[in-house]
Coordinates of C-alpha atoms and ligand atoms in Angstrom, one line a residue:
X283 CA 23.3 0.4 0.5
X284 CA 21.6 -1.4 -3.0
X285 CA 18.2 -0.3 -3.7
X286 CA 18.0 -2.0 -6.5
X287 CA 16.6 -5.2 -4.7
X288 CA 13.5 -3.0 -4.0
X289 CA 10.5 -3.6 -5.9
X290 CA 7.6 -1.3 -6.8
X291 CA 4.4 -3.2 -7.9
X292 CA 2.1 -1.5 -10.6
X293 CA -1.2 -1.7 -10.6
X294 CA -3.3 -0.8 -13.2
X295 CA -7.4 -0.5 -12.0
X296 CA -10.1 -1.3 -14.7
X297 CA -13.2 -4.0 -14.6
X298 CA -14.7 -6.8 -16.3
X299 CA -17.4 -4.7 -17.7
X300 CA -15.7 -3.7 -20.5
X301 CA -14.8 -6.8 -22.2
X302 CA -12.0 -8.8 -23.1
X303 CA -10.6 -6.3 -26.4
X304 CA -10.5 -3.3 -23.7
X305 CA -8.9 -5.0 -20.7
X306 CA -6.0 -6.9 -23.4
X307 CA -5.0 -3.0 -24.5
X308 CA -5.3 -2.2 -20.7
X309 CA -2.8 -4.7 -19.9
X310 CA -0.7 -4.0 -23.0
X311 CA -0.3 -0.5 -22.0
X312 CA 0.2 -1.1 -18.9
X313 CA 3.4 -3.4 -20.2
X314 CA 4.8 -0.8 -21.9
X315 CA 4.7 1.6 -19.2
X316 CA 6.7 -0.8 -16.3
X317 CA 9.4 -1.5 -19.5
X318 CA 9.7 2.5 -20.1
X319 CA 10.1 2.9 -16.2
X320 CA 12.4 0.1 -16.2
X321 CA 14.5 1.8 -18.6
X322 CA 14.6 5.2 -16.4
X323 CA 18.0 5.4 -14.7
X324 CA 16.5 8.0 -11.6
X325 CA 14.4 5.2 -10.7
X326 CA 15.7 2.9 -8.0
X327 CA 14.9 -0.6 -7.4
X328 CA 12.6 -2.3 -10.1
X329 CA 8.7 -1.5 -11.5
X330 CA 6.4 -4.6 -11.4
X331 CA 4.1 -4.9 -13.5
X332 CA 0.8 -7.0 -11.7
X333 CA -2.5 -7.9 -13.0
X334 CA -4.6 -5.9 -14.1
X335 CA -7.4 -5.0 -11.0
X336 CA -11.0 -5.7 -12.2
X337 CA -12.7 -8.1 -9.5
X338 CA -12.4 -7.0 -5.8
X339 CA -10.7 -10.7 -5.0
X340 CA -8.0 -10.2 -7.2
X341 CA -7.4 -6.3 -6.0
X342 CA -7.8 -8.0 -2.6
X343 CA -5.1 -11.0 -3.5
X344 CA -2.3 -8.4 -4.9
X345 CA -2.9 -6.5 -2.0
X346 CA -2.3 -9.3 0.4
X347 CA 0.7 -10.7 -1.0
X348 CA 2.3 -7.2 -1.1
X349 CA 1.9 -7.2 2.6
X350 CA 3.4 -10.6 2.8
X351 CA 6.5 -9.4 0.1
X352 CA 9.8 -8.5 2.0
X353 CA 11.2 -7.1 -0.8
X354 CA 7.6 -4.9 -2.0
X355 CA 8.4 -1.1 -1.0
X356 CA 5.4 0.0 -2.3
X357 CA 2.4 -0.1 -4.6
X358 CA 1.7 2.2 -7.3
X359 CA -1.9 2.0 -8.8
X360 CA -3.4 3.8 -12.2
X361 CA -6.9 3.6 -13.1
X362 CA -6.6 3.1 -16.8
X363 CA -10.1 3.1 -17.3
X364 CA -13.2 3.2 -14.5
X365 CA -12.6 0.8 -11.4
X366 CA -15.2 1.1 -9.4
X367 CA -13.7 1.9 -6.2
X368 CA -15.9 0.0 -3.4
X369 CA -13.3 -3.1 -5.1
X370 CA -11.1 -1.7 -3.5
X371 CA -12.3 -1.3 0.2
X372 CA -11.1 -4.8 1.5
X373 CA -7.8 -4.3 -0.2
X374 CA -7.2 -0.6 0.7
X375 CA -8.4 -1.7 4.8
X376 CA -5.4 -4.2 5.0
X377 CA -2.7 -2.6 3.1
X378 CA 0.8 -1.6 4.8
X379 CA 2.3 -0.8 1.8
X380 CA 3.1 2.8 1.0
X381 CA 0.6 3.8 -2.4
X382 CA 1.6 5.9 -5.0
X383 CA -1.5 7.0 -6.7
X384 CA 0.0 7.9 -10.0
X385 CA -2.9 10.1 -12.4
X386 CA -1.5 9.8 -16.1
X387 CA -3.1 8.3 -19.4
X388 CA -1.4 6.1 -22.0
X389 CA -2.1 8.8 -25.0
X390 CA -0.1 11.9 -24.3
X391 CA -2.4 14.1 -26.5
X392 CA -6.1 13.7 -27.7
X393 CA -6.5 12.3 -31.1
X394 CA -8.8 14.8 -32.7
X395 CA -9.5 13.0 -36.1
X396 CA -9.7 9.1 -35.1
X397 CA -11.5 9.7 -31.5
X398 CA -14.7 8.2 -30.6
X399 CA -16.4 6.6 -27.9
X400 CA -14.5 3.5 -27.7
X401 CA -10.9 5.4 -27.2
X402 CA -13.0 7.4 -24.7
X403 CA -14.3 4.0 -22.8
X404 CA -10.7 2.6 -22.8
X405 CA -8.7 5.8 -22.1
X406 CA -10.2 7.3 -19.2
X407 CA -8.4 8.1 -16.3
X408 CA -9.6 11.5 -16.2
X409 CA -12.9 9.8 -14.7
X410 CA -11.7 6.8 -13.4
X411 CA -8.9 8.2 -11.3
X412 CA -11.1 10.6 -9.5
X413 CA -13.3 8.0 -8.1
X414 CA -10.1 5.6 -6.8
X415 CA -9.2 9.3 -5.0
X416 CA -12.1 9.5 -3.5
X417 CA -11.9 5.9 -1.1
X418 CA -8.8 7.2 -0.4
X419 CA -9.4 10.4 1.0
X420 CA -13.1 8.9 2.3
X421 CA -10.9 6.1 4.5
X422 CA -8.0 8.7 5.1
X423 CA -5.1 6.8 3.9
X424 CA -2.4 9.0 3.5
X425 CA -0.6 8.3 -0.4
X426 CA 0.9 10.2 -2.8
X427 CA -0.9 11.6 -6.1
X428 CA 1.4 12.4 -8.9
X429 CA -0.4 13.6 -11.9
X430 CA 1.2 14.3 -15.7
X431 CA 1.8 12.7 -18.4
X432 CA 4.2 9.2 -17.5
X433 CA 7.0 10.3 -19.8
X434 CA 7.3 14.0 -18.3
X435 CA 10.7 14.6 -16.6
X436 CA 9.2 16.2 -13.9
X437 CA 6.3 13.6 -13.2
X438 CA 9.5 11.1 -12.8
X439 CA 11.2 12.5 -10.8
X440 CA 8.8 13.0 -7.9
X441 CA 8.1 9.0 -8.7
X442 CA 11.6 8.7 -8.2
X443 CA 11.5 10.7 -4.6
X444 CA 8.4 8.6 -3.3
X445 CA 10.3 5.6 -4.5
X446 CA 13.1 6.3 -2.4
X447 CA 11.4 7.2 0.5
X448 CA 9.4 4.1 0.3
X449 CA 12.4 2.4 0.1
X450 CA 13.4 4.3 3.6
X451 CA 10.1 3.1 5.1
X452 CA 11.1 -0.2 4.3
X453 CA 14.2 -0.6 5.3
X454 CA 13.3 0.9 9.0
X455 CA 10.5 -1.7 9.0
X456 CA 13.9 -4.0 9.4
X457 CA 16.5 -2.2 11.1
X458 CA 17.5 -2.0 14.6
X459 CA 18.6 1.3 16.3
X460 CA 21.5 0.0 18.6
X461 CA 22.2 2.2 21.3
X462 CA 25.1 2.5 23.7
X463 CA 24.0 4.0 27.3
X464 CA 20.9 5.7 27.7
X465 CA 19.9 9.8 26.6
X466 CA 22.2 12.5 28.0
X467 CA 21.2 13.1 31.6
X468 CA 18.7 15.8 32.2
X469 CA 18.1 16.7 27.8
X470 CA 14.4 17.0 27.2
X471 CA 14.2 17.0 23.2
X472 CA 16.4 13.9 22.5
X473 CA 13.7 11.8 25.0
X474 CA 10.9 10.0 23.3
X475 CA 8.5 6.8 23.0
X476 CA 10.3 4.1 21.6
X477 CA 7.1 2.3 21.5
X478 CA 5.2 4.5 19.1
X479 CA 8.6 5.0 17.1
X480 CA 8.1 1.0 16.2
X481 CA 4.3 1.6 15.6
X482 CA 4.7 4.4 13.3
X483 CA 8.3 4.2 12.0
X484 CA 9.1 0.0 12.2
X485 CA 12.3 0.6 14.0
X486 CA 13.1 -1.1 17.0
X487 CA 15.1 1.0 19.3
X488 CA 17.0 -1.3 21.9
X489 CA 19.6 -0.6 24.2
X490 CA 23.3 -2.3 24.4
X491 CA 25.9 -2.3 27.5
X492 CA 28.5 -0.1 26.7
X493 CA 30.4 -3.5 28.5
X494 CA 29.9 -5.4 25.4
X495 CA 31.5 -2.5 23.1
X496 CA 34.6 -2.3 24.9
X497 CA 35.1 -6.2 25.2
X498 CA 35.4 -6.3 21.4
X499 CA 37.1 -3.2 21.4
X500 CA 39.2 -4.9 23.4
X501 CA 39.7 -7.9 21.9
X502 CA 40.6 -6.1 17.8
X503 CA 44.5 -6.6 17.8
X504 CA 47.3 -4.1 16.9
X505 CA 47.9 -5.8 13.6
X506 CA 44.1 -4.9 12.1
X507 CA 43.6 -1.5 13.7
X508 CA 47.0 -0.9 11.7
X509 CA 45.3 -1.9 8.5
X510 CA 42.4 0.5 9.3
X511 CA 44.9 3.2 9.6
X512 CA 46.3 2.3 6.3
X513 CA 43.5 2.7 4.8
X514 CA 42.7 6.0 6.7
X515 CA 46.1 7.4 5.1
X516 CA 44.6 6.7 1.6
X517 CA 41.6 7.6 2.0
X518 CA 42.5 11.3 4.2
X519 CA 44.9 13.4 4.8
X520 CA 46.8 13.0 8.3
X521 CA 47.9 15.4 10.8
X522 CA 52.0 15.1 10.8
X523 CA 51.8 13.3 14.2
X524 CA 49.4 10.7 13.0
X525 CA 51.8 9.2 10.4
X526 CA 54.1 6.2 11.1
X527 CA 55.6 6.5 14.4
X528 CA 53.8 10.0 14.8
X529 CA 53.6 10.5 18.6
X530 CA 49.7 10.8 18.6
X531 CA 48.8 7.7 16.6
X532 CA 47.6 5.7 19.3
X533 CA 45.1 7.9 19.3
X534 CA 44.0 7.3 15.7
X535 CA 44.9 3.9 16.1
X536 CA 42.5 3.2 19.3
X537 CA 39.3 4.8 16.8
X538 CA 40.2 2.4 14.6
X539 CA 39.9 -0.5 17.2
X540 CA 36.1 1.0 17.7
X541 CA 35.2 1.1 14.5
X542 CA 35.9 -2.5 13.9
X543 CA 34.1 -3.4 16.8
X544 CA 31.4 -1.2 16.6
X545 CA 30.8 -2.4 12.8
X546 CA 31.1 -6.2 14.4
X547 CA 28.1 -5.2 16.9
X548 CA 26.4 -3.2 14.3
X549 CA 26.0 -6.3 11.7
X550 CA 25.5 -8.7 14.7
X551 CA 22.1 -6.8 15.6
X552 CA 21.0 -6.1 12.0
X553 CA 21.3 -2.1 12.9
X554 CA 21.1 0.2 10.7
X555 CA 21.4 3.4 13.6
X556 CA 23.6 3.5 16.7
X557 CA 24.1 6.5 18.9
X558 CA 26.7 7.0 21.9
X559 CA 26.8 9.6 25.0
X560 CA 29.3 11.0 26.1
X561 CA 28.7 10.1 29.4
X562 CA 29.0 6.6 29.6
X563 CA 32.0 5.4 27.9
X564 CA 33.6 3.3 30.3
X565 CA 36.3 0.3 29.4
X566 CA 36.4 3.0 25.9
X567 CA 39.8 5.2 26.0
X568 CA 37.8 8.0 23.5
X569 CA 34.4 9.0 22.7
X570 CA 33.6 7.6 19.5
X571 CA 34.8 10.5 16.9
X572 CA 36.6 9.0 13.9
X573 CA 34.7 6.1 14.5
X574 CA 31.4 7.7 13.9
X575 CA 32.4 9.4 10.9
X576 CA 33.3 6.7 9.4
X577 CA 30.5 4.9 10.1
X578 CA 28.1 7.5 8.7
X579 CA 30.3 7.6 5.7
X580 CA 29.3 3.7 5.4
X581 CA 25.4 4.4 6.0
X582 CA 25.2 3.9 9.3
X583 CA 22.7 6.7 10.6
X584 CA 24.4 8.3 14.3
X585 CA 22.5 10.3 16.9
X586 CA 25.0 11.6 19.4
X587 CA 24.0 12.2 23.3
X588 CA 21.7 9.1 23.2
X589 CA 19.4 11.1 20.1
X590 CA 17.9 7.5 18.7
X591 CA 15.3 9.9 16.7
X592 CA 18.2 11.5 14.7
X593 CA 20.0 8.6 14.3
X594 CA 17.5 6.9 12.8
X595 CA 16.5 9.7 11.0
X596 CA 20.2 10.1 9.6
X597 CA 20.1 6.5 8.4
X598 CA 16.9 7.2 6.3
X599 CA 18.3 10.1 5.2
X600 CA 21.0 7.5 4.0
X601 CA 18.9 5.5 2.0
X602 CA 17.0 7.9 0.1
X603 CA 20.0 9.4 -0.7
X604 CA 22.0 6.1 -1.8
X605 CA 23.8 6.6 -4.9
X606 CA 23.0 10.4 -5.8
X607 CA 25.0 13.4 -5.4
X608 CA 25.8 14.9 -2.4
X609 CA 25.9 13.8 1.6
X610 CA 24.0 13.4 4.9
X611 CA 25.2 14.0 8.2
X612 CA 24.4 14.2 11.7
X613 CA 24.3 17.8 12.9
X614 CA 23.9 20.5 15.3
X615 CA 23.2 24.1 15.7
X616 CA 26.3 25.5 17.2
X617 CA 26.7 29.4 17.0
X618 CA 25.2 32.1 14.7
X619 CA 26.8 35.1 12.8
X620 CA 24.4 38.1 13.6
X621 CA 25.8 40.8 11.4
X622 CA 23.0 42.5 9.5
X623 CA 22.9 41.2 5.9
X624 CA 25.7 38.2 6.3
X625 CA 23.3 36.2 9.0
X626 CA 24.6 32.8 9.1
X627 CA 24.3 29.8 11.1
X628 CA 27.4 27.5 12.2
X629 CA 26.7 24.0 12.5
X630 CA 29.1 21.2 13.7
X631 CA 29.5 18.7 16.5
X632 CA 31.9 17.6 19.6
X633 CA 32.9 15.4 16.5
X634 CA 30.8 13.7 14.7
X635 CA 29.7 14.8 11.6
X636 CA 30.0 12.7 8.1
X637 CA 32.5 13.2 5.5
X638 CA 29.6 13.0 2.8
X639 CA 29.4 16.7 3.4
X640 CA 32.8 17.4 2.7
X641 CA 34.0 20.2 0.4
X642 CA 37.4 18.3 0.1
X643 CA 39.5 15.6 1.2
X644 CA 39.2 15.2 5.3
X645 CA 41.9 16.0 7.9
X646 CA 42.3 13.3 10.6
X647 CA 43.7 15.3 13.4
X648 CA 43.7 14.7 17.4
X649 CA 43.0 17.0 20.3
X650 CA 41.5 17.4 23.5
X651 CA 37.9 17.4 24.0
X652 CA 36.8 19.6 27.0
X653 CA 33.6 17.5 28.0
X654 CA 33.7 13.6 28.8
X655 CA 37.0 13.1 30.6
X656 CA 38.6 10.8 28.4
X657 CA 41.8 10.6 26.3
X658 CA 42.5 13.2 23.1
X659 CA 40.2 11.7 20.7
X660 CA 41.0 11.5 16.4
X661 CA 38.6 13.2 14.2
X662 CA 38.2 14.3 10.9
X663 CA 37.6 18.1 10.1
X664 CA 37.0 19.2 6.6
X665 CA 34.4 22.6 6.1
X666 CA 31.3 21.0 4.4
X667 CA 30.7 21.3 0.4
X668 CA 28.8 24.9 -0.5
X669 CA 25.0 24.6 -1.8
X670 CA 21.3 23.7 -1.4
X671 CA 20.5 21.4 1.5
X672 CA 18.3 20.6 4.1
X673 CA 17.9 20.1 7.7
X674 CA 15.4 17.8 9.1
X675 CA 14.6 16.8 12.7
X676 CA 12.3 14.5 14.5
X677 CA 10.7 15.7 18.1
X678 CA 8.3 13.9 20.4
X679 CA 5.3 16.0 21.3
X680 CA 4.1 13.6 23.3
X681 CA 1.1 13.0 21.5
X682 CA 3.1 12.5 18.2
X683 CA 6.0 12.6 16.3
X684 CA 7.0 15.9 14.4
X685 CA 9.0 16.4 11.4
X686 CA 10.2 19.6 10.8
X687 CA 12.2 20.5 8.0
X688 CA 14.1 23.8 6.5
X689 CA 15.8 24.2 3.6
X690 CA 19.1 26.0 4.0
X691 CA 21.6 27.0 1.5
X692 CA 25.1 26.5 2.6
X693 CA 27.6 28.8 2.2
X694 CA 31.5 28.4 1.7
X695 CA 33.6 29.5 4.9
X696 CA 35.8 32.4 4.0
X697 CA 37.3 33.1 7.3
X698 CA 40.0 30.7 8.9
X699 CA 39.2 28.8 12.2
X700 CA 42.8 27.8 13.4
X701 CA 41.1 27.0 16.9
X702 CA 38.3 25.0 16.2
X703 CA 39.4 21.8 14.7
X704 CA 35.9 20.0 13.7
X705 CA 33.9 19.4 10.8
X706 CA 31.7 22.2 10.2
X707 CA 28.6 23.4 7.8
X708 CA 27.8 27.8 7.9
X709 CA 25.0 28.2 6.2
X710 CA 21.9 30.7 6.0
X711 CA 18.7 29.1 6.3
X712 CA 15.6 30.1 4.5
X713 CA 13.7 32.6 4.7
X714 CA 16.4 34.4 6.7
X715 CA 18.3 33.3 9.9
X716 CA 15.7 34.8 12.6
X717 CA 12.8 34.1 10.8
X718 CA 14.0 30.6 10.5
X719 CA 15.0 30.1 14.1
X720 CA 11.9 31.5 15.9
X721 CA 9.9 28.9 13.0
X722 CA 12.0 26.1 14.1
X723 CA 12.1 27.0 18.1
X724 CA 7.8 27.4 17.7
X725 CA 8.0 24.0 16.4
X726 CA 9.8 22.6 19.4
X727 CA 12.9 21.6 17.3
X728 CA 15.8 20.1 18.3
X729 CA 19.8 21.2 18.4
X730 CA 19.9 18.0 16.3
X731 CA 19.1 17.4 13.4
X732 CA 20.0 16.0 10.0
X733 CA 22.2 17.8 7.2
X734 CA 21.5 16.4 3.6
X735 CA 22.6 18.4 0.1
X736 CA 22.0 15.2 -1.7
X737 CA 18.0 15.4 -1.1
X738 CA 15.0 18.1 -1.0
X739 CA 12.3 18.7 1.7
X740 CA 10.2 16.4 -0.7
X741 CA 12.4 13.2 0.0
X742 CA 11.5 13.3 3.8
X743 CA 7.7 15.1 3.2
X744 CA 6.8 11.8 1.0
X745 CA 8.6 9.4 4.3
X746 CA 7.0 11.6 7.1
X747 CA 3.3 10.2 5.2
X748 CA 4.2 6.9 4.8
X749 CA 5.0 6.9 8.6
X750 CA 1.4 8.8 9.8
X751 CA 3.7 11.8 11.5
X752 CA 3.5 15.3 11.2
X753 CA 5.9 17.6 8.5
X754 CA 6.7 20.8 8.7
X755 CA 8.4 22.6 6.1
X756 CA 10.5 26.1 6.8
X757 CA 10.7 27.5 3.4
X758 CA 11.4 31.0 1.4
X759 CA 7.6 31.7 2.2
X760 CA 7.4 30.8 5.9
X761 CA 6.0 33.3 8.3
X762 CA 6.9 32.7 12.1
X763 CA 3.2 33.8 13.0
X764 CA 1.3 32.4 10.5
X765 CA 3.3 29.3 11.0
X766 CA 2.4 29.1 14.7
X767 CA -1.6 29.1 13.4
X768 CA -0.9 26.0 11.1
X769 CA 0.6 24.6 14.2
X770 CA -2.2 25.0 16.2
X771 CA -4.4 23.7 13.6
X772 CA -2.1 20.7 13.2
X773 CA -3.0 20.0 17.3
X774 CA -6.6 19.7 16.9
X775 CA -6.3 17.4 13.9
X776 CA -4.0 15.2 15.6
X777 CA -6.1 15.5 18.4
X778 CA -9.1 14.3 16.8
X779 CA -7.2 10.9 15.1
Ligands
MN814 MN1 24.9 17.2 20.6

């Protein structure tokens, strides 16, 4: 995943009224600013720097060929001086661009001795920025306002979050969810409208015979799922029986067959999601466990039991997090630790849960799977890397989509568990385990969700806008009953859109 192909166009707001000296040091400042940003190595993509807005047609024009701009992931505008915001309307009303309203002046400090009215005239964002707020907040586009000083650490890196998130959006706005057999039979929470998912989110989630899987699983010879598990042997370690001539690498062998061909039907449709169910695997030997590991470890986001919603939300996940620290998984509540003081929640999956996480080097290992019928399937199980993360659903209300978020901090497993041979993540979520679960279950979350230590509730805060859905954030200061308030607040605005 290269994000440096996405573009981030700046727009600096003044007007003609001020003359041709002012708007030249306008545009000059505005110059150095996109070559400083340019230089910042937490930025993704690249800053461009676009004319400077002082007639409604040409705030209109930049506008309109942002829309039209594939590779465009979002707009950033800075009233330099006063821009009278009623420009704006036309341009505003068509946007589809994510904005980043970014409140900072060229001069970090005042200069006491030299200042008079012109510096004032030309150096006044203070004034001008508040009114280019205002048509915002009076059409109710949702944006993002960062204010500070442009060279502040801090300032860039929440630039650097929206940027990343925008580059998220973007990337759903062109990406398929492929799915393989429809939602676990009779599960509620992984339902949902696929329809307003497209609307609000740009992914199209479609549905693919599991037929056409196993014909190319079919068709992948000996001779290449071998090379797959010689790469497997460099990359992990292997159970004893899964070396050369080991008696259960067939079994690792066969998940190497459905990676290649669920990687051949993944580029074919332009997807950047899949998910699989148990329950319809037929003309497959396993359920997809290996196999979707390894495709999570590629990008590929991977909702389990037909979950589309995580899927795709494990795939944005992916590209915000694309080239920092830490990893993203698909994940699911399992089984809690209730002793007083040492709470603790362990999450894992059937299988499928991304190496990303991974404290160390992964164990492929095969055993028997006591749901789904099928043959002994190969999977990787490592305990997942100790630390700050996050876990983020998506849930249909019906009326909208939800985010809900908690940050979590995870915590390095002590205790052997010689009989469960999965990944897994324990961690105690914030503000304490019961707290945290009666939040989570009065926000209708799911058992799914997604596991990131590479990002921050911020990262999925900034997409959740972008999209028009609703966030929720568990934190150190949530309240379960003063959190079930903000949620009934939350229905009547959403009600009232
Ligand atoms: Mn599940």
């Amino acid at each position: 995943m290269d994000l440096e192909n996405c573009e981030y166009w700046f727009i600096a707001g003044s007007q003609d009224l001020y003359g041709e000296e002012t708007l030249k040091q306008v545009a000059s400042h505005a110059a150095i600013m996109t070559d400083d940003f340019n230089n910042e190595p937490s930025f993704p993509g690249r800053i461009i720097l676009k004319p400077t807005a002082k007639s409604p047609s040409i705030i209109r024009g930049l506008f309109e060929e942002a829309n039209a701009s594939s590779s465009c992931a979002g707009i950033i505008t800075w009233m330099h001086t006063f821009s009278p915001s009623k420009m704006w309307i036309q341009a505003l009303a068509v946007n589809r661009k994510p904005v980043l309203h970014l409140h900072t002046q060229f001069n970090r400090d005042i200069p006491w001795a030299s200042i008079d009215m012109d510096f004032m005239n030309l150096n006044q964002s203070a004034h001008g920025d508040r009114e280019h707020g205002y048509i915002h907040t009076r059409m109710k586009l949702p944006r993002k306002v960062i204010a500070g000083y442009w060279q502040d650490k801090e300032l860039r890196r929440r630039m650097g979050v929206w940027m990343r998130a925008a580059a998220a959006k973007q990337d759903g706005m062109n990406k398929t969810v492929l799915r393989l057999g429809d939602n676990m039979r009779e599960v509620a929470v992984t339902e949902g409208d696929k329809v307003e998912a497209q609307i609000k989110m740009g992914w199209q989630v479609n549905t693919w015979g599991i037929g056409e899987l196993a014909q190319r699983y079919a068709q992948v010879t000996a001779a290449k799922a071998e090379e797959f598990a010689e790469e497997y042997e460099n990359t992990y370690e292997l159970a004893a029986e899964l070396k050369q001539n080991g008696s259960a690498r067939c079994a690792m062998l066969e998940q190497a067959k459905i990676e290649i061909a669920l990687k051949e039907m993944l580029e074919a449709e332009n997807a950047g999601a899949f998910t699989t169910t148990f329950q319809d695997l037929h003309g497959l030997p396993q359920l997809p466990g290996l196999a979707a590991q390894r495709l999570m470890e590629q990008g590929y986001g991977f909702g389990a039991e037909g979950d589309w919603k995580q899927s795709m939300l494990t795939r944005c996940a992916k590209v915000m997090a694309a080239g920092l620290e830490g990893g993203v998984s698909f994940m699911e509540d399992y089984t809690y630790h209730l002793e007083k003081g040492r709470e603790a929640a362990l999450g894992a999956h059937m299988l499928e849960i991304c190496p990303s996480i991974a404290e160390k080097k992964p164990r492929i290992e095969v055993h028997p799977l006591s749901i789904g019928g099928k043959n002994d399937p190969a999977r990787m199980v490592f305990n997942a890397k100790a630390g700050p993360a996050v876990l983020a659903t998506l849930v249909d209300l019906g009326s909208r989509f939800r985010m809900i978020v908690n940050e979590i901090e995870t915590i390095k497993i002590e205790n052997e568990m010689p009989l469960l041979p999965v990944a897994r993540a324990l961690w105690k979520p914030y503000p304490n385990l019961t707290d945290s679960a009666e939040a989570w279950i009065l926000c209708g979350g799911t058992h799914h969700s997604v596991y990131t230590s590479a990002l921050d509730a911020e990262y999925f805060r900034d997409w959740a806008q972008m999209c028009g859905i609703e966030f929720v954030l568990i934190d150190g200061s949530t309240r379960p009953n003063r959190l079930q308030d903000e949620l009934r607040w939350s229905d009547a605005y959403y009600s009232h859109r």
